[in-house]
Short mmCIF file of N, CA, C and O in Angstrom, two decimals:
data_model
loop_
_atom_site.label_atom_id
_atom_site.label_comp_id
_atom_site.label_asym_id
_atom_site.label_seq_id
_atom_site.Cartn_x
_atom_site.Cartn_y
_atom_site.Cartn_z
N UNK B 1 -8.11 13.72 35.17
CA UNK B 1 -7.23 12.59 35.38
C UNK B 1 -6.25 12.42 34.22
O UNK B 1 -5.06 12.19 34.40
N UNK B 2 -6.84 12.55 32.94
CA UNK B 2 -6.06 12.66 31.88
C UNK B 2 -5.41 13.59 31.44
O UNK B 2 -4.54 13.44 30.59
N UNK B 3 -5.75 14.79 32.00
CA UNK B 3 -5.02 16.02 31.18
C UNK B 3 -3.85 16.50 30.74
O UNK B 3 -3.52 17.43 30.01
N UNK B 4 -3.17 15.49 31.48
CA UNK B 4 -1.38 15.52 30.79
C UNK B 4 -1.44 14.92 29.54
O UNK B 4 -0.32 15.03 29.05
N UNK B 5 -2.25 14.28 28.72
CA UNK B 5 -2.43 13.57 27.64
C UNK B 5 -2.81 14.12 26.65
O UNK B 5 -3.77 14.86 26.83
N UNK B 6 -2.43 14.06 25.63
CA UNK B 6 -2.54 14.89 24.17
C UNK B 6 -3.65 14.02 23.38
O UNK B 6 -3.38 13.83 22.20
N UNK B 7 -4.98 13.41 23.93
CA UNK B 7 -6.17 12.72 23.50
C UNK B 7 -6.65 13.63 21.55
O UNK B 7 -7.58 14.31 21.11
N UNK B 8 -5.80 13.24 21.19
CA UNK B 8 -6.39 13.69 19.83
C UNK B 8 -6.58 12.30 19.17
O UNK B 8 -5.88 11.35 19.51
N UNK B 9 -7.61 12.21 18.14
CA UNK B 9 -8.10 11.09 17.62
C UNK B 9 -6.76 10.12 16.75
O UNK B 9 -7.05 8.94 16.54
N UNK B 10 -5.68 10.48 16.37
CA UNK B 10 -5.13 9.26 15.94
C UNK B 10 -4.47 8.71 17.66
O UNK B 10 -3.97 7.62 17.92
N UNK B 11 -4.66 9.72 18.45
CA UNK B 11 -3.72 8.91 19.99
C UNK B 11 -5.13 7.89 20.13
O UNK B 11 -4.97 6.67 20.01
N UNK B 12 -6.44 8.41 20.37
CA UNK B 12 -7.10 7.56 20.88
C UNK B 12 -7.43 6.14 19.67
O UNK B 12 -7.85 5.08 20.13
N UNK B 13 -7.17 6.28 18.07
CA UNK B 13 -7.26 5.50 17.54
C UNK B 13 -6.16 4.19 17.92
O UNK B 13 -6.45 3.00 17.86
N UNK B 14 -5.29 4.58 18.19
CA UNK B 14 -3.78 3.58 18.46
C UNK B 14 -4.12 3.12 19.50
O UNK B 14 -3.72 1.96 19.63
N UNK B 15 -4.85 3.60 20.58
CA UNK B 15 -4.77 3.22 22.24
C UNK B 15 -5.55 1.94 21.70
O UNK B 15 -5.05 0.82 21.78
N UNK B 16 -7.12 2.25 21.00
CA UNK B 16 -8.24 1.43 21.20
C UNK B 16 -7.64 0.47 20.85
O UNK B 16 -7.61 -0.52 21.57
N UNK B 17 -6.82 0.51 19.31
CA UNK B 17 -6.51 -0.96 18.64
C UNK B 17 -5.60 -1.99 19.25
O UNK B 17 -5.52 -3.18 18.97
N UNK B 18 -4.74 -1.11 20.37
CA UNK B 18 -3.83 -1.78 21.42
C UNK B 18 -4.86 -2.75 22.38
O UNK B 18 -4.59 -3.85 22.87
N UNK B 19 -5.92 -2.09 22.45
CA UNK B 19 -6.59 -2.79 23.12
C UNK B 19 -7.46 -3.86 22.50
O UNK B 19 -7.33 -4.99 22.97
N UNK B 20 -8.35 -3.68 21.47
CA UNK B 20 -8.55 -4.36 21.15
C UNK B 20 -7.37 -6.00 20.56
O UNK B 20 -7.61 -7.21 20.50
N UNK B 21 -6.08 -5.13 20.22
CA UNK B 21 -5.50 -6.91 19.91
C UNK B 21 -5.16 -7.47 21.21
O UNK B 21 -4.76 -8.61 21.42
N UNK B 22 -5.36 -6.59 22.04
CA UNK B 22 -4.85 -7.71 23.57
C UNK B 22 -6.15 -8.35 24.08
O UNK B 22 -6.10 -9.30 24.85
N UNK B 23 -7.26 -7.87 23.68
CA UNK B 23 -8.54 -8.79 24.13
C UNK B 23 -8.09 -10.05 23.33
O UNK B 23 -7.75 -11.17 23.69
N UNK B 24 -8.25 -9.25 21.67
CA UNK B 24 -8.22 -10.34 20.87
C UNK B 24 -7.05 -11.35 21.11
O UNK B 24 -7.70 -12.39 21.07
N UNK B 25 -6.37 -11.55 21.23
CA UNK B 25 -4.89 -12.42 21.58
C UNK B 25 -5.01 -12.97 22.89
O UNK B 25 -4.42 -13.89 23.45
N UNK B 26 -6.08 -12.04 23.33
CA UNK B 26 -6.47 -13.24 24.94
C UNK B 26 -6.74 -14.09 24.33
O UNK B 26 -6.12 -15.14 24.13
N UNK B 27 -7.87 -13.68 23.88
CA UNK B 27 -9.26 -14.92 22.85
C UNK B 27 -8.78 -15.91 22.49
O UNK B 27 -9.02 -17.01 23.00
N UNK B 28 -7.69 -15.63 21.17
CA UNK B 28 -6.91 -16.64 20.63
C UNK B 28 -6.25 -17.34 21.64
O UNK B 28 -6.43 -18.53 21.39
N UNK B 29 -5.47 -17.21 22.82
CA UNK B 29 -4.39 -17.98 23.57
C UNK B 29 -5.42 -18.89 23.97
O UNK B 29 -5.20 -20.10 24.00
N UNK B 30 -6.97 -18.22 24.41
CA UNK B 30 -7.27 -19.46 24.81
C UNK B 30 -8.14 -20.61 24.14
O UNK B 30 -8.57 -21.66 24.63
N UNK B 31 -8.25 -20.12 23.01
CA UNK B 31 -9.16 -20.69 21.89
C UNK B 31 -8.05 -22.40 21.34
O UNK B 31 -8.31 -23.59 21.20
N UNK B 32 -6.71 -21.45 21.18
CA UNK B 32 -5.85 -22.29 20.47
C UNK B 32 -4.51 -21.46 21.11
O UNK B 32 -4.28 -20.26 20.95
N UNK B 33 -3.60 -22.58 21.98
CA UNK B 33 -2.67 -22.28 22.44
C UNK B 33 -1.46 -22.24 21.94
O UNK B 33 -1.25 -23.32 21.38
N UNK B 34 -0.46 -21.47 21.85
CA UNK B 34 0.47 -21.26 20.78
C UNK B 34 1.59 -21.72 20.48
O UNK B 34 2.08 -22.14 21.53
N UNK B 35 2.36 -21.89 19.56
CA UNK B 35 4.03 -23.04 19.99
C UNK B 35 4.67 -21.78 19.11
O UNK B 35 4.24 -20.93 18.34
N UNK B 36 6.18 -22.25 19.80
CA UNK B 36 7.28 -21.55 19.54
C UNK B 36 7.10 -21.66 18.08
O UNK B 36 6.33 -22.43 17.50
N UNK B 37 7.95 -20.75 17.49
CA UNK B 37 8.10 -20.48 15.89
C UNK B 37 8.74 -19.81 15.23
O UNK B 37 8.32 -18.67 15.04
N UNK B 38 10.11 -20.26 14.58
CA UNK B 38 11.24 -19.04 14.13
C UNK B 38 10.39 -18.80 12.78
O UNK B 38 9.81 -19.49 11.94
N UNK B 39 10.69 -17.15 13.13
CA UNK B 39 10.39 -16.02 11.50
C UNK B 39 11.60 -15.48 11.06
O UNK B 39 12.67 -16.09 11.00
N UNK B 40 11.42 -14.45 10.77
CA UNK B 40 13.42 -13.30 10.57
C UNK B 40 13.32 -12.79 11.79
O UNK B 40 14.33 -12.09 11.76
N UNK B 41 12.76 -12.58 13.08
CA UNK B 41 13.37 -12.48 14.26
C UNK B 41 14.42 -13.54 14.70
O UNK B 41 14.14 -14.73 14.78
N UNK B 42 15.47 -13.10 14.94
CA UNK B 42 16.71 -13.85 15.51
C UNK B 42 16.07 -14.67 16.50
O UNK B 42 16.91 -15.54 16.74
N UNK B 43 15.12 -14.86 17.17
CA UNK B 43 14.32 -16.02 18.25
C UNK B 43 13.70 -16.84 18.32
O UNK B 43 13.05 -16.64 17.29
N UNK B 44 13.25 -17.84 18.78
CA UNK B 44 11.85 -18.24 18.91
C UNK B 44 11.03 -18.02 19.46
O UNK B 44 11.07 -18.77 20.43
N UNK B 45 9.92 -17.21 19.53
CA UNK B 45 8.75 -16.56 19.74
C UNK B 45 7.47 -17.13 19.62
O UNK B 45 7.29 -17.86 18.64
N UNK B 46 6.29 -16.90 20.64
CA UNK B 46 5.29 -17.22 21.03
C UNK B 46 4.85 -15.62 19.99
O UNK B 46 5.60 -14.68 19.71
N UNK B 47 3.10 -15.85 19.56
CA UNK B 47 2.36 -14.73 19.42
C UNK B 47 2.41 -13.88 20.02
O UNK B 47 2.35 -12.78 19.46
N UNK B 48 2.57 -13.94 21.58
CA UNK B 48 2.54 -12.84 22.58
C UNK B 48 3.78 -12.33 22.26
O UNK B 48 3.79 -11.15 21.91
N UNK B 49 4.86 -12.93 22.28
CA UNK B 49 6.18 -12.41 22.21
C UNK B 49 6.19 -12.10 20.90
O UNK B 49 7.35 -11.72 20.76
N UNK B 50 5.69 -12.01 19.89
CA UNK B 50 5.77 -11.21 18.57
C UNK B 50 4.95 -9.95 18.83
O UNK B 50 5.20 -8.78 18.53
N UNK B 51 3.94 -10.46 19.45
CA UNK B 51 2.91 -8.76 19.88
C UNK B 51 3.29 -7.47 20.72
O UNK B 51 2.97 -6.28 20.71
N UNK B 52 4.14 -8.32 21.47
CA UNK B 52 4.84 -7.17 22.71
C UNK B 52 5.71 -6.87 21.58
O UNK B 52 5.47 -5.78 21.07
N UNK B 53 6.71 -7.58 21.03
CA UNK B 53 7.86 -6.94 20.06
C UNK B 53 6.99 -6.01 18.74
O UNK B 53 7.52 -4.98 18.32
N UNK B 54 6.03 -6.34 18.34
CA UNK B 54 5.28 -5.39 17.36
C UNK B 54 5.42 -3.87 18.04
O UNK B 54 5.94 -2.89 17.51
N UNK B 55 4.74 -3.95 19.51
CA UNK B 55 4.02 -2.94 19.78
C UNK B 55 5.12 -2.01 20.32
O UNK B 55 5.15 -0.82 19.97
N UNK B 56 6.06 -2.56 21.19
CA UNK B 56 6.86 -1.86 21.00
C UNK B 56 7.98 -1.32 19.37
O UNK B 56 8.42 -0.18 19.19
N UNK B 57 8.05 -1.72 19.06
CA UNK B 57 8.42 -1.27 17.71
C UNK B 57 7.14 0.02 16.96
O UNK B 57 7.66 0.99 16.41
N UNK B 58 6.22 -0.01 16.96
CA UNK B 58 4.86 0.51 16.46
C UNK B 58 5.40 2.27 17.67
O UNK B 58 5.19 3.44 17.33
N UNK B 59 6.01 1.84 18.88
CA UNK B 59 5.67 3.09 19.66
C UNK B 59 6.92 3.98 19.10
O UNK B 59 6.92 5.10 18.59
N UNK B 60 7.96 3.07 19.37
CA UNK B 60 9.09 3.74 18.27
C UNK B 60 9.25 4.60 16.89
O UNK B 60 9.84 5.60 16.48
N UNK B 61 8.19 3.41 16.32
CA UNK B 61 8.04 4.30 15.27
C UNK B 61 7.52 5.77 15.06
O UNK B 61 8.01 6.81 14.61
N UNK B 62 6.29 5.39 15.59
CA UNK B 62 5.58 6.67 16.43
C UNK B 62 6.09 8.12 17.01
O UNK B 62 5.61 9.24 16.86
N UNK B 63 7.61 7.55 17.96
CA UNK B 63 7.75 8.53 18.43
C UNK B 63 9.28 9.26 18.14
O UNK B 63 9.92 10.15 18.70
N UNK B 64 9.53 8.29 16.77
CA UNK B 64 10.79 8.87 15.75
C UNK B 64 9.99 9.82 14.76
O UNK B 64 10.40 10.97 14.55
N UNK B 65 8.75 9.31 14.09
CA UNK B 65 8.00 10.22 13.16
C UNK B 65 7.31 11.83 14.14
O UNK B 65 6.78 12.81 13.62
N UNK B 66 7.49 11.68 15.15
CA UNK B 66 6.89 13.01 15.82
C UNK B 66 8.08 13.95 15.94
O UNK B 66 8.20 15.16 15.70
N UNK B 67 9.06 12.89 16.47
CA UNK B 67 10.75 13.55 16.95
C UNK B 67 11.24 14.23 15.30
O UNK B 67 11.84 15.30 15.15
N UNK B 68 10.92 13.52 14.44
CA UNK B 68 11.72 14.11 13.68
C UNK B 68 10.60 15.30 12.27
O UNK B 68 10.89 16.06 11.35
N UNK B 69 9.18 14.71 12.97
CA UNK B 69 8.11 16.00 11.90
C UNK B 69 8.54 17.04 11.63
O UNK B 69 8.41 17.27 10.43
N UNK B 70 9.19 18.12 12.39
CA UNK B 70 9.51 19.10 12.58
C UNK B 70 10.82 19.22 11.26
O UNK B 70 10.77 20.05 10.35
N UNK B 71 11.59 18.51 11.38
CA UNK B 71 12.67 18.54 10.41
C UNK B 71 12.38 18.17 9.02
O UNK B 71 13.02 18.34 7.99
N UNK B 72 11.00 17.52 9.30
CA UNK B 72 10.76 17.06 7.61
C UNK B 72 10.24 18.25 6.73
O UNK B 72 10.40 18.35 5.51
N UNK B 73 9.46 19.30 7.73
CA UNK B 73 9.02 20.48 6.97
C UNK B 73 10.49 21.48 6.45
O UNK B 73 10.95 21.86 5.37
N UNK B 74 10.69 21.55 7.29
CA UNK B 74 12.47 22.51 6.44
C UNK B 74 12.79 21.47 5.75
O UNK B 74 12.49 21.80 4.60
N UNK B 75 13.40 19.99 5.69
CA UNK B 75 14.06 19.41 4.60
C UNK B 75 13.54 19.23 3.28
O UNK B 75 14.29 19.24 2.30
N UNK B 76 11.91 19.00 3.15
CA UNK B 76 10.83 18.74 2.38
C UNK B 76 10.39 19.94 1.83
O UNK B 76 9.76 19.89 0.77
N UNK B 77 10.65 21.32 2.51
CA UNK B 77 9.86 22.39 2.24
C UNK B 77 8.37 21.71 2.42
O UNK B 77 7.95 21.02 1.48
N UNK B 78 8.05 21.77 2.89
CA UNK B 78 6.35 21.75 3.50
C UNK B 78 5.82 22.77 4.01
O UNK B 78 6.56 23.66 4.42
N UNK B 79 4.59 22.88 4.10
CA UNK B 79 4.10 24.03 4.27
C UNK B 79 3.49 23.73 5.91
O UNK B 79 3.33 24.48 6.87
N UNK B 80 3.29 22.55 5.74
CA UNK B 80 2.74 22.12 7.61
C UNK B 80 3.31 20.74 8.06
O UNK B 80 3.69 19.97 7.18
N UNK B 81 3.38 20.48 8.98
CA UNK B 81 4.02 19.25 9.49
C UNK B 81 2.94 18.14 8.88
O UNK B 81 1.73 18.33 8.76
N UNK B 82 3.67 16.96 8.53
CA UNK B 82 2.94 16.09 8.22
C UNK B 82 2.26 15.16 8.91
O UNK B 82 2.87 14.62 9.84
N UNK B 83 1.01 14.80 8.66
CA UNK B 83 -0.21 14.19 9.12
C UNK B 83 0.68 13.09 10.38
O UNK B 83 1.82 12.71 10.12
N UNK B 84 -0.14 12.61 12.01
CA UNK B 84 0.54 11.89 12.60
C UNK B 84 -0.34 10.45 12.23
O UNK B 84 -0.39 9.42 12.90
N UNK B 85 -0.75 10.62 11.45
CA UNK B 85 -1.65 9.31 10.57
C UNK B 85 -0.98 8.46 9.52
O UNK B 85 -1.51 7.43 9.10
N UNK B 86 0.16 8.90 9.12
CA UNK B 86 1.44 8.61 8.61
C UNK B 86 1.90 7.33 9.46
O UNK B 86 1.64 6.14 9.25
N UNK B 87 2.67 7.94 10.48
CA UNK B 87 3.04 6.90 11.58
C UNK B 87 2.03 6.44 11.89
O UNK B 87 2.25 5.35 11.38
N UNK B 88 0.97 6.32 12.36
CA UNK B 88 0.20 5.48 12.40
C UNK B 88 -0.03 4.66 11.50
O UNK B 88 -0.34 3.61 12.08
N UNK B 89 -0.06 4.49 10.32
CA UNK B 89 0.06 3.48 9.14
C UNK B 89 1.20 2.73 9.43
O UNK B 89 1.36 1.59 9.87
N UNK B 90 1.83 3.45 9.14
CA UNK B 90 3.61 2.92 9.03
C UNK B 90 3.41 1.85 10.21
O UNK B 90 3.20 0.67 9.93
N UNK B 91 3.48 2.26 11.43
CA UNK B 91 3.31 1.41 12.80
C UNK B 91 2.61 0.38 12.90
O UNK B 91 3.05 -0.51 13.62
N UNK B 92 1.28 0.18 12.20
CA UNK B 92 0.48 -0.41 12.43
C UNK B 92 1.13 -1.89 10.92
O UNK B 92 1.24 -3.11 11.03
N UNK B 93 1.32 -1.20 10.01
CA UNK B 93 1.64 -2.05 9.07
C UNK B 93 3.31 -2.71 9.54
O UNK B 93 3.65 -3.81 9.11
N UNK B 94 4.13 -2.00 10.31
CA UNK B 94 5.15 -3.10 11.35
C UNK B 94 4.69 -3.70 12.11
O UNK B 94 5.35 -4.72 12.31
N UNK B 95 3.94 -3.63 12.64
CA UNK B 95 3.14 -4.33 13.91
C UNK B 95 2.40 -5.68 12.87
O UNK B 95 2.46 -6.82 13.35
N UNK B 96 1.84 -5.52 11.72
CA UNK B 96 1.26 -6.59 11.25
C UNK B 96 2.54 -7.74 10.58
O UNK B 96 2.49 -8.97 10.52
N UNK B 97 3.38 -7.03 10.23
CA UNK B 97 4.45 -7.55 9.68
C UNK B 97 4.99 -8.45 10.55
O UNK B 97 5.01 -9.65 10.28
N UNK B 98 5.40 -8.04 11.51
CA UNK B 98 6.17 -8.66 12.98
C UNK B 98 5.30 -9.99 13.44
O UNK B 98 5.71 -11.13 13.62
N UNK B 99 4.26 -9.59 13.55
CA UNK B 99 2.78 -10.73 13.94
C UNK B 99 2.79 -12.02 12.16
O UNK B 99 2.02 -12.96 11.93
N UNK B 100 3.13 -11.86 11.90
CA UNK B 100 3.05 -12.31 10.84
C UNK B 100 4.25 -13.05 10.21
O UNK B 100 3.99 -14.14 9.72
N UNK B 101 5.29 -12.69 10.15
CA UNK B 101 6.40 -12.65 9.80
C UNK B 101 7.66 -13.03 10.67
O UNK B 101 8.52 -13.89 10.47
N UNK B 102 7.50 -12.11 11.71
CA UNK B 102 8.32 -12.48 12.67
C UNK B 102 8.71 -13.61 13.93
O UNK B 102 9.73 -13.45 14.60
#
């Protein structure tokens, strides 16, 4: 069912934590319900609407650091493409930023 999917452990690490903050952010909406709130996003935004804007941003990131791996080894001289655990940091630490900040 999956086999078009490139299931290597940082894909399945990113999936789980997607999942886990959308349980978790259920939890919260219904624990304590949320009010609008300007950050440095140009909007006013609900948690959810900072989370969808994280996560998309997080996939972006993701899939500029893959698009462009390849070029970092010739520009960098590298000897192997660099770790996709990279972007995963990077992503995950915009995604907290945005939730936070934004």
């Amino acid at each position: 069912m999956f086999d078009w999917m490139a299931w290597t452990l940082p894909v399945a690490v990113f999936f789980t934590c997607i999942v886990l903050m959308l349980i978790g952010m259920t939890v919260w909406e219904v624990k304590s319900p949320t009010t609008m709130r300007k950050g440095f996003l140009p909007l006013e935004t609900t948690r959810g609407d900072r989370l969808f804007i994280g996560l998309l941003s997080a996939a972006y990131v993701n899939l500029i650091f893959v698009g462009i791996s390849g070029k970092l080894v010739q520009w960098f001289s590298l000897s192997a493409e660099p770790s996709v655990w990279i972007s995963f940091v990077a992503s995950m630490a915009l995604l907290v930023l945005i939730l936070r900040k934004g």
